[in-house]
Structure formats: structure tokens, C-alpha cells
Coordinates of N, CA and C in Angstrom, one line a residue:
E348 N -10.4 0.3 12.0 CA -10.3 -0.7 10.7 C -10.5 -0.5 10.1
N349 N -12.6 -0.9 10.8 CA -13.1 -0.2 9.1 C -13.9 1.2 9.2
N350 N -13.3 2.2 9.9 CA -12.8 3.3 9.6 C -11.5 3.7 8.9
I351 N -10.9 3.1 8.5 CA -9.6 2.9 8.2 C -10.1 2.8 6.2
N352 N -10.6 1.5 6.7 CA -11.4 1.0 4.8 C -12.7 1.8 4.5
L353 N -13.8 2.2 5.3 CA -14.4 3.7 5.0 C -13.7 4.6 4.0
E354 N -12.4 5.4 4.6 CA -11.8 6.2 4.4 C -11.2 6.0 3.2
L355 N -10.2 4.3 2.7 CA -9.3 4.3 1.5 C -10.9 4.0 0.3
N356 N -12.2 3.3 0.6 CA -12.7 4.2 -0.4 C -13.2 4.6 -0.7
K357 N -12.5 6.0 -0.4 CA -13.8 7.4 -0.8 C -12.2 8.2 -2.0
L358 N -11.1 7.7 -1.5 CA -9.6 8.0 -2.1 C -9.9 7.9 -3.5
N359 N -9.9 9.4 -3.8 CA -9.3 9.7 -5.8 C -8.5 11.3 -5.4
N360 N -8.3 11.1 -7.1 CA -7.1 12.3 -6.5 C -7.1 13.0 -6.4
N361 N -8.9 13.8 -6.0 CA -8.8 14.7 -5.6 C -9.2 15.3 -4.0
N362 N -9.2 14.2 -3.4 CA -8.3 13.4 -2.0 C -7.5 13.4 -1.1
I363 N -6.5 13.1 -1.8 CA -5.6 12.0 -1.0 C -5.3 12.3 -0.2
N364 N -4.7 14.1 0.2 CA -4.6 15.0 1.6 C -5.4 14.9 2.7
T365 N -7.2 14.7 2.1 CA -8.2 14.8 3.1 C -8.2 14.0 3.9
I366 N -8.2 12.0 2.6 CA -8.4 10.9 3.6 C -6.7 10.7 4.4
F367 N -6.1 10.5 3.7 CA -4.3 10.9 4.7 C -5.1 11.7 6.3
N368 N -5.2 12.7 6.4 CA -5.7 13.5 7.4 C -7.2 12.8 8.5
N369 N -7.8 12.5 7.4 CA -9.2 11.3 7.9 C -8.1 10.5 9.5
I370 N -7.2 9.6 8.2 CA -7.2 8.3 8.6 C -5.8 8.3 9.7
S371 N -5.3 9.2 9.5 CA -4.1 9.4 10.9 C -4.5 9.7 11.9
V372 N -5.1 9.8 12.3 CA -6.4 9.6 13.3 C -6.2 8.5 14.3
Y373 N -6.2 7.7 13.4 CA -6.4 6.3 13.2 C -5.3 6.0 13.1
L374 N -4.1 6.2 12.9 CA -3.0 5.4 13.2 C -2.2 5.6 14.2
K375 N -2.9 5.0 15.7 CA -1.8 5.9 16.4 C -1.3 4.0 17.2
N376 N -1.0 3.2 16.7 CA 0.1 2.3 17.2 C 0.2 0.8 15.8
D377 N 1.6 0.4 16.3 CA 1.3 -0.7 15.2 C 0.9 -1.9 14.1
I378 N -0.1 -1.8 14.9 CA -1.6 -2.8 14.6 C -1.4 -1.8 13.1
H379 N -2.3 -0.8 13.7 CA -3.3 0.0 13.1 C -2.9 0.4 12.3
I380 N -1.5 0.9 11.8 CA -0.3 0.9 11.2 C -0.4 0.0 9.7
K381 N 0.6 -1.2 10.2 CA 0.0 -2.0 9.6 C -0.7 -3.0 8.7
Y382 N -2.3 -2.4 8.9 CA -3.6 -2.6 9.2 C -3.6 -1.8 7.9
F383 N -3.6 -0.5 8.0 CA -3.2 0.5 6.9 C -2.3 0.1 6.0
L384 N -1.1 -0.3 6.2 CA 0.0 -0.5 5.2 C -0.7 -1.2 4.3
T385 N -1.1 -2.8 4.8 CA -1.6 -4.5 4.3 C -3.1 -3.4 3.2
T386 N -3.3 -2.5 4.1 CA -5.0 -2.6 2.6 C -4.6 -1.5 2.0
L387 N -4.1 -0.5 2.1 CA -3.0 0.2 0.9 C -2.6 -0.2 0.1
I388 N -2.0 -1.0 0.0 CA -1.0 -2.2 -0.9 C -2.1 -3.3 -1.6
N389 N -2.8 -3.5 -0.9 CA -3.8 -4.8 -1.8 C -4.6 -3.8 -2.6
N390 N -5.3 -2.8 -1.9 CA -5.8 -1.9 -2.8 C -5.3 -1.5 -4.0
S391 N -4.5 -1.2 -3.7 CA -3.7 -0.3 -4.8 C -3.3 -1.6 -6.5
I392 N -2.6 -2.8 -6.4 CA -1.8 -3.5 -6.5 C -3.0 -3.9 -7.8
I393 N -4.2 -4.4 -7.5 CA -5.2 -4.4 -8.0 C -5.8 -3.7 -8.2
Q394 N -6.1 -2.3 -8.8 CA -5.8 -1.5 -9.2 C -5.5 -1.1 -9.9
H395 N -4.7 -1.4 -10.9 CA -3.2 -0.1 -11.4 C -4.1 1.2 -12.0
N396 N -5.2 1.3 -12.6 CA -5.8 2.3 -13.1 C -5.6 4.3 -11.9
I397 N -5.8 4.1 -10.8 CA -5.5 4.4 -9.9 C -4.4 3.7 -8.5
I398 N -3.9 3.1 -9.1 CA -2.1 2.9 -7.9 C -1.7 4.3 -7.8
I399 N -1.4 5.5 -7.9 CA -1.4 6.4 -8.2 C -1.6 7.3 -7.0
N400 N -2.9 7.1 -6.7 CA -3.6 8.0 -6.2 C -2.7 7.1 -4.6
Y401 N -3.0 6.0 -4.4 CA -2.5 5.2 -3.5 C -0.8 5.4 -2.5
I402 N -0.3 5.5 -4.6 CA 1.2 5.9 -4.2 C 1.4 7.2 -3.4
L403 N 0.5 8.2 -3.5 CA 0.7 9.3 -3.4 C 0.3 9.4 -1.8
L404 N -0.6 8.5 -1.4 CA -0.9 8.3 0.4 C -0.1 7.8 1.4
Y405 N 0.3 6.7 0.3 CA 1.8 6.6 0.8 C 2.9 7.7 1.5
E406 N 3.4 8.1 0.2 CA 3.8 9.5 0.1 C 3.6 10.1 1.1
L407 N 2.7 11.0 1.4 CA 2.0 11.8 3.0 C 2.4 10.5 4.2
F408 N 1.7 9.4 4.2 CA 1.9 8.6 5.3 C 4.0 8.3 5.4
F409 N 4.7 8.4 4.2 CA 6.0 8.4 4.7 C 6.1 9.4 5.1
K410 N 6.4 10.9 5.3 CA 6.9 11.8 5.7 C 6.0 11.9 6.6
F411 N 4.5 11.2 7.3 CA 4.2 11.2 8.0 C 5.6 10.1 9.8
S412 N 5.1 9.5 9.2 CA 6.9 8.1 9.8 C 7.6 7.0 8.4
N413 N 9.2 7.9 8.8 CA 9.7 6.7 7.2 C 10.3 5.7 7.9
K414 N 9.8 4.6 8.7 CA 10.0 3.9 9.9 C 9.7 2.5 9.4
Y415 N 8.3 2.6 7.9 CA 7.7 1.2 7.4 C 7.9 1.0 6.4
N416 N 9.0 1.4 5.7 CA 9.7 1.4 4.3 C 9.9 -0.6 4.0
N417 N 10.6 -0.9 5.5 CA 11.2 -2.4 5.3 C 9.7 -3.4 5.1
F418 N 8.2 -2.6 6.6 CA 7.9 -3.3 6.0 C 7.2 -3.6 4.7
I419 N 6.7 -2.4 3.7 CA 6.0 -2.1 2.9 C 7.6 -3.5 1.6
I420 N 8.4 -3.5 1.7 CA 9.1 -3.5 1.2 C 8.7 -5.3 1.3
D421 N 8.9 -5.6 2.4 CA 8.9 -6.7 2.7 C 7.6 -8.1 2.1
Y422 N 6.6 -7.0 2.2 CA 5.6 -7.2 2.3 C 4.7 -7.5 0.8
L423 N 5.6 -6.3 0.1 CA 5.9 -6.3 -1.2 C 6.6 -7.9 -2.7
Y424 N 7.7 -8.3 -1.3 CA 8.0 -9.1 -2.2 C 7.6 -10.4 -1.9
K425 N 7.4 -10.8 -0.7 CA 6.7 -11.7 -0.9 C 4.8 -12.3 -1.9
I426 N 4.2 -11.1 -1.4 CA 3.5 -11.1 -3.0 C 3.8 -11.1 -4.0
I427 N 5.1 -10.8 -4.8 CA 5.7 -11.6 -5.6 C 6.6 -12.6 -5.8
I428 N 6.5 -13.4 -4.7 CA 7.9 -14.4 -4.8 C 6.6 -15.8 -4.5
N429 N 5.8 -15.7 -3.7 CA 4.1 -16.7 -3.3 C 3.3 -16.4 -4.5
V430 N 3.8 -17.6 -5.3 CA 3.3 -17.5 -6.9 C 1.9 -18.1 -6.4
T431 N 0.0 -18.1 -6.9 CA -0.2 -18.6 -7.0 C -0.8 -19.1 -7.8
D432 N -2.4 -19.6 -7.6 CA -3.1 -19.4 -9.1 C -4.5 -19.4 -9.2
S433 N -4.2 -18.3 -8.0 CA -5.2 -17.1 -8.1 C -5.7 -16.1 -9.1
I434 N -7.2 -15.7 -9.0 CA -6.8 -15.2 -10.8 C -5.8 -14.1 -10.9
N435 N -6.4 -12.9 -9.5 CA -5.8 -11.9 -9.4 C -4.3 -11.8 -8.9
Y436 N -4.3 -13.1 -8.4 CA -2.3 -12.7 -9.1 C -1.5 -12.5 -9.5
K437 N -1.6 -12.3 -11.4 CA -1.4 -11.6 -11.9 C -1.6 -10.6 -11.9
E438 N -2.7 -9.8 -11.5 CA -2.7 -8.7 -11.4 C -2.5 -8.1 -10.1
K439 N -1.4 -8.7 -8.7 CA -1.2 -8.7 -7.9 C 0.1 -7.9 -8.4
Y440 N 0.7 -9.6 -8.7 CA 2.6 -9.4 -9.3 C 2.6 -7.7 -10.1
I441 N 1.6 -7.9 -11.3 CA 3.0 -6.5 -12.2 C 1.6 -4.9 -10.9
G442 N 1.0 -4.9 -10.5 CA 1.1 -4.2 -9.1 C 2.1 -3.9 -8.2
S443 N 2.9 -4.7 -8.2 CA 3.0 -4.6 -6.8 C 4.7 -3.9 -7.5
F444 N 5.6 -4.3 -7.8 CA 6.8 -4.2 -10.2 C 6.1 -3.0 -9.9
V445 N 4.6 -2.3 -10.2 CA 3.8 -0.8 -10.3 C 4.6 0.2 -8.9
F446 N 4.1 -0.4 -8.3 CA 3.5 0.3 -6.0 C 5.4 0.5 -6.0
I447 N 6.7 -0.4 -6.3 CA 8.1 -0.6 -5.9 C 8.6 0.2 -7.3
S448 N 7.6 0.2 -8.3 CA 8.6 1.3 -9.0 C 8.8 2.8 -9.1
Y449 N 7.3 2.9 -8.3 CA 6.4 4.5 -8.1 C 7.9 4.8 -6.9
L450 N 7.9 4.5 -5.5 CA 8.7 4.5 -4.7 C 9.9 4.6 -5.2
Y451 N 10.5 4.4 -6.1 CA 11.6 4.0 -6.3 C 11.8 5.3 -7.5
K452 N 10.9 6.1 -7.6 CA 10.3 6.7 -8.6 C 11.0 8.3 -7.3
L453 N 9.1 8.3 -6.7 CA 10.0 9.0 -5.9 C 10.8 9.3 -4.1
K454 N 12.1 8.2 -4.4 CA 12.7 8.9 -4.1 C 12.9 7.8 -2.7
I455 N 11.2 7.1 -2.4 CA 11.2 7.1 -0.9 C 11.9 5.5 -0.9
I456 N 12.5 4.6 -1.7 CA 13.0 3.8 -1.8 C 14.6 4.0 -2.3
N457 N 15.5 3.5 -2.0 CA 17.0 3.2 -3.3 C 16.5 2.3 -3.9
Y458 N 18.0 2.2 -4.5 CA 18.5 1.4 -6.0 C 18.4 0.0 -5.9
E459 N 19.0 -0.4 -3.8 CA 19.7 -1.5 -3.4 C 17.8 -2.0 -3.5
D460 N 17.0 -1.3 -3.4 CA 15.8 -2.1 -2.3 C 14.7 -2.6 -3.7
L461 N 15.1 -1.5 -4.9 CA 14.1 -1.9 -6.3 C 15.0 -3.4 -6.8
M462 N 16.5 -3.0 -6.9 CA 17.2 -4.3 -7.2 C 16.7 -5.7 -7.2
K463 N 16.2 -5.5 -5.5 CA 15.9 -6.8 -4.6 C 14.7 -7.1 -5.8
F464 N 13.9 -6.0 -6.4 CA 13.1 -7.1 -7.6 C 13.5 -7.5 -8.7
I465 N 14.2 -6.6 -9.3 CA 14.4 -5.9 -10.4 C 15.0 -7.0 -10.9
N466 N 15.7 -8.0 -9.4 CA 16.6 -8.8 -9.8 C 16.3 -10.2 -10.6
I467 N 14.8 -10.4 -9.7 CA 13.6 -11.4 -10.0 C 13.5 -11.9 -11.4
Y468 N 13.2 -10.7 -11.7 CA 12.9 -10.3 -13.8 C 14.4 -11.3 -14.2
F469 N 15.4 -11.6 -13.8 CA 15.9 -12.3 -14.1 C 16.6 -14.2 -13.7
E470 N 15.8 -14.4 -13.2 CA 16.0 -16.0 -12.4 C 14.1 -16.8 -13.9
D471 N 15.2 -17.4 -13.8 CA 13.9 -19.1 -15.0 C 13.2 -18.9 -13.7
C472 N 11.5 -19.0 -15.2 CA 10.8 -19.5 -14.7 C 10.0 -19.7 -16.1
D473 N 8.3 -20.6 -16.1 CA 7.3 -21.1 -16.5 C 7.3 -19.9 -17.2
D474 N 6.4 -20.1 -19.3 CA 5.8 -19.4 -19.6 C 5.0 -18.8 -18.6
T475 N 4.2 -18.7 -17.7 CA 3.2 -18.1 -17.3 C 3.3 -17.0 -16.4
I476 N 4.9 -17.2 -15.6 CA 5.0 -16.5 -14.4 C 6.2 -15.4 -15.3
C477 N 7.0 -16.0 -16.8 CA 7.3 -15.6 -18.1 C 6.2 -14.3 -18.5
N478 N 5.2 -14.3 -18.3 CA 4.2 -14.1 -18.9 C 4.0 -12.4 -17.8
Y479 N 3.6 -12.9 -17.0 CA 4.2 -11.6 -15.7 C 5.0 -10.8 -15.3
K480 N 6.0 -11.1 -15.7 CA 7.3 -10.7 -15.7 C 7.8 -9.9 -16.7
L481 N 7.0 -9.7 -18.0 CA 6.9 -9.0 -19.2 C 5.9 -8.0 -19.2
N482 N 4.1 -8.1 -18.5 CA 3.6 -6.9 -18.0 C 4.4 -6.6 -17.1
S483 N 5.2 -6.8 -16.1 CA 5.5 -5.5 -15.2 C 6.6 -4.7 -16.2
I484 N 7.4 -5.4 -16.5 CA 8.6 -4.8 -16.8 C 7.9 -3.4 -18.4
L485 N 6.8 -4.0 -19.3 CA 6.6 -3.1 -20.1 C 6.2 -1.8 -19.1
K486 N 5.4 -2.4 -17.7 CA 4.9 -0.9 -17.1 C 6.0 -0.5 -16.6
I487 N 7.0 -1.6 -16.2 CA 8.1 -0.3 -14.9 C 9.5 0.3 -16.2
C488 N 9.1 0.4 -17.7 CA 9.9 0.5 -18.1 C 9.3 1.6 -18.9
D489 N 8.2 2.4 -18.8 CA 7.3 2.9 -19.4 C 6.7 4.1 -17.9
N490 N 7.2 4.2 -16.8 CA 7.4 4.5 -15.5 C 9.1 4.9 -15.2
I491 N 10.3 4.7 -15.4 CA 11.0 4.6 -15.2 C 12.4 3.9 -15.4
Y492 N 12.1 3.6 -16.6 CA 13.4 3.3 -17.9 C 14.5 4.1 -17.4
L493 N 14.4 5.4 -17.4 CA 15.4 6.4 -17.7 C 15.8 6.7 -16.3
D494 N 15.5 6.1 -14.7 CA 16.1 6.2 -13.9 C 17.0 5.6 -13.5
L495 N 16.8 4.3 -14.3 CA 17.7 2.6 -13.8 C 18.8 3.4 -14.6
D496 N 20.6 2.9 -13.5 CA 21.3 3.1 -14.1 C 22.2 2.7 -15.6
I497 N 22.6 2.6 -16.9 CA 22.7 3.0 -17.7 C 23.3 1.2 -17.4
D498 N 23.6 0.1 -17.1 CA 23.9 -1.0 -16.6 C 22.7 -1.4 -16.7
L499 N 21.9 -1.4 -15.6 CA 20.6 -2.1 -15.9 C 20.0 -1.9 -17.6
Q500 N 19.6 -0.9 -17.8 CA 18.8 -0.3 -19.1 C 19.1 -1.6 -20.3
N501 N 20.3 -2.0 -20.2 CA 21.7 -2.5 -20.5 C 21.0 -3.7 -21.1
K502 N 20.8 -4.3 -19.4 CA 20.4 -5.7 -19.0 C 19.5 -5.3 -19.4
L503 N 17.8 -5.1 -18.6 CA 16.8 -5.7 -19.5 C 16.5 -5.4 -20.8
K504 N 16.9 -4.6 -21.9 CA 16.9 -4.4 -23.1 C 18.0 -6.2 -23.6
E505 N 18.5 -6.5 -23.0 CA 19.5 -7.6 -23.5 C 18.8 -8.6 -23.2
Y506 N 18.7 -9.0 -21.9 CA 17.1 -10.0 -21.4 C 16.3 -10.2 -22.0
I507 N 15.6 -8.9 -22.3 CA 14.2 -8.9 -23.8 C 14.6 -9.5 -25.1
N508 N 15.6 -8.7 -25.5 CA 16.3 -9.3 -26.8 C 16.5 -10.8 -26.7
N509 N 16.8 -11.2 -25.8 CA 17.3 -13.2 -25.2 C 16.0 -14.2 -25.9
L510 N 15.0 -13.4 -25.3 CA 13.6 -13.5 -24.3 C 12.7 -13.8 -26.4
I511 N 12.8 -12.9 -26.7 CA 12.4 -12.7 -28.1 C 12.3 -14.3 -29.2
K512 N 14.2 -14.3 -29.1 CA 13.9 -15.8 -29.9 C 14.1 -17.1 -29.5
I513 N 13.6 -16.9 -27.8 CA 13.5 -18.8 -27.1 C 12.0 -18.2 -26.8
K514 N 11.1 -17.7 -26.8 CA 9.6 -17.5 -26.3 C 8.8 -17.5 -27.6
Q515 N 7.5 -18.2 -26.9 CA 5.9 -18.3 -28.0 C 5.3 -16.9 -28.5
S516 N 4.7 -16.7 -29.1 CA 4.5 -16.2 -29.9 C 3.8 -15.3 -29.2
K517 N 3.1 -15.3 -27.9 CA 2.3 -14.8 -27.5 C 3.7 -13.4 -26.4
L518 N 3.8 -14.2 -25.6 CA 5.5 -13.6 -25.3 C 6.1 -13.2 -26.0
K519 N 6.8 -13.4 -27.7 CA 7.1 -12.1 -28.0 C 6.3 -11.1 -28.0
F520 N 5.6 -11.2 -28.6 CA 4.7 -9.3 -28.8 C 4.6 -8.4 -28.1
L521 N 4.7 -9.5 -26.9 CA 5.1 -8.7 -25.3 C 6.4 -7.7 -25.4
C522 N 7.6 -8.6 -25.6 CA 8.3 -8.5 -25.2 C 8.9 -7.3 -26.6
L523 N 8.2 -7.6 -28.0 CA 8.4 -6.5 -29.1 C 7.7 -4.9 -28.4
D524 N 6.1 -5.2 -27.7 CA 6.3 -3.5 -27.0 C 7.5 -3.0 -25.7
I525 N 7.8 -4.2 -25.2 CA 8.5 -3.5 -23.8 C 10.0 -3.2 -24.5
I526 N 10.4 -3.2 -26.0 CA 10.8 -2.5 -27.1 C 10.7 -1.7 -27.6
D527 N 9.9 -1.6 -28.2 CA 9.4 -0.1 -28.4 C 10.0 1.0 -27.4
I528 N 8.7 0.4 -26.3 CA 9.3 1.5 -24.7 C 10.4 1.4 -24.8
I529 N 11.5 0.4 -24.3 CA 12.6 1.4 -24.6 C 13.2 2.0 -25.8
N530 N 13.1 1.7 -26.6 CA 13.8 2.8 -28.0 C 13.6 4.3 -28.3
K531 N 11.6 3.9 -27.4 CA 11.7 5.9 -27.7 C 12.8 6.7 -27.2
Y532 N 13.2 5.5 -25.8 CA 13.9 7.0 -24.9 C 15.0 6.4 -25.2

């Protein structure tokens, strides 16, 4: 576990293959693999500026062993639905959606798996969680909006337009930012 952590701490956009090769030596059993995956996710979802490096590392792992997608999906889903008062929760929430959107964009997960996450957007929530949702929608729209089918694009746009009418000004500005991204496509 320490060796996996040490390698992950060295990750940057120039050494993804090297780091994976170094870590793969330690991925000999299910316990170490799950430790690697949970650490990879936990590191990536709070470091949005380098999340793509972790995604590309997971893509290499996926080619190595593709039987852990359900584990990843379930782990990310639990992060999103287990709302906490933690200071980092907003970053974890947004990061989880960004992570799953990249997995979809890279065709590592399918549309049904993505929809498990997207459908959370349409559930009622308080303004705090709405803020988290809108921030994650902003990131997802910027990342995979054109990869979504037209019905879902329209549903998201309608959802955001409805929120503009009923939410407080801080959330309205987030909605307007999302609409700006949508309209550029």
C-alpha cells in the first residue's frame, strides 16, 4: 500500500505509463487492486486540476483488467449519495461527476452507467446540494455535453432554465454559466 501511495504521489502528465508500470507490480490480488482504485479515486476527485492524469492512469488499468468498472461506479455513486458536512465534500461530489464523465467519454463506461449519475440531477434537493449539482453540471457540460443524446441535452437545458426561475441569485449565476456553455455548442 505504501508503494502504491508513493507512486501515485509522483503522478504527472509526463509519467502516466511509467507510474502504471510501477504500480502494476503491486496489483497481485483483489485487496491491492481495490486499494489502488480507491486511492486513485480519492486522490483524483479532490484534485480537479490534474484529474485527467488519474483518469488516464485508470484507462491503463482498465486495459490491464476491465472487471473493476462496477466497483468504480459503485464507489463513486456512494460518494455522491452519502452527503456529509465535510469541507471537502463539494470537491468530492464535483470530482466524482467529472471522473464518471471522463470514463464515459473514453468509452470505459456505457450510457446506462452514466445515466445512473445524471439522474441524480433531477432529484429534489436543498440549495447546498443544488449548488454542488450545478457546479458538477457545469463541468460535465464543458466535458461531454455533445456526447449526450439530444433528449438528455434538452432535458438538462430545460432543467437549468427552470432552476433560473426559482433559485436564489448565486445559483442563478451558475445556471447562466451552464446555459452559456450549452449555447456555445
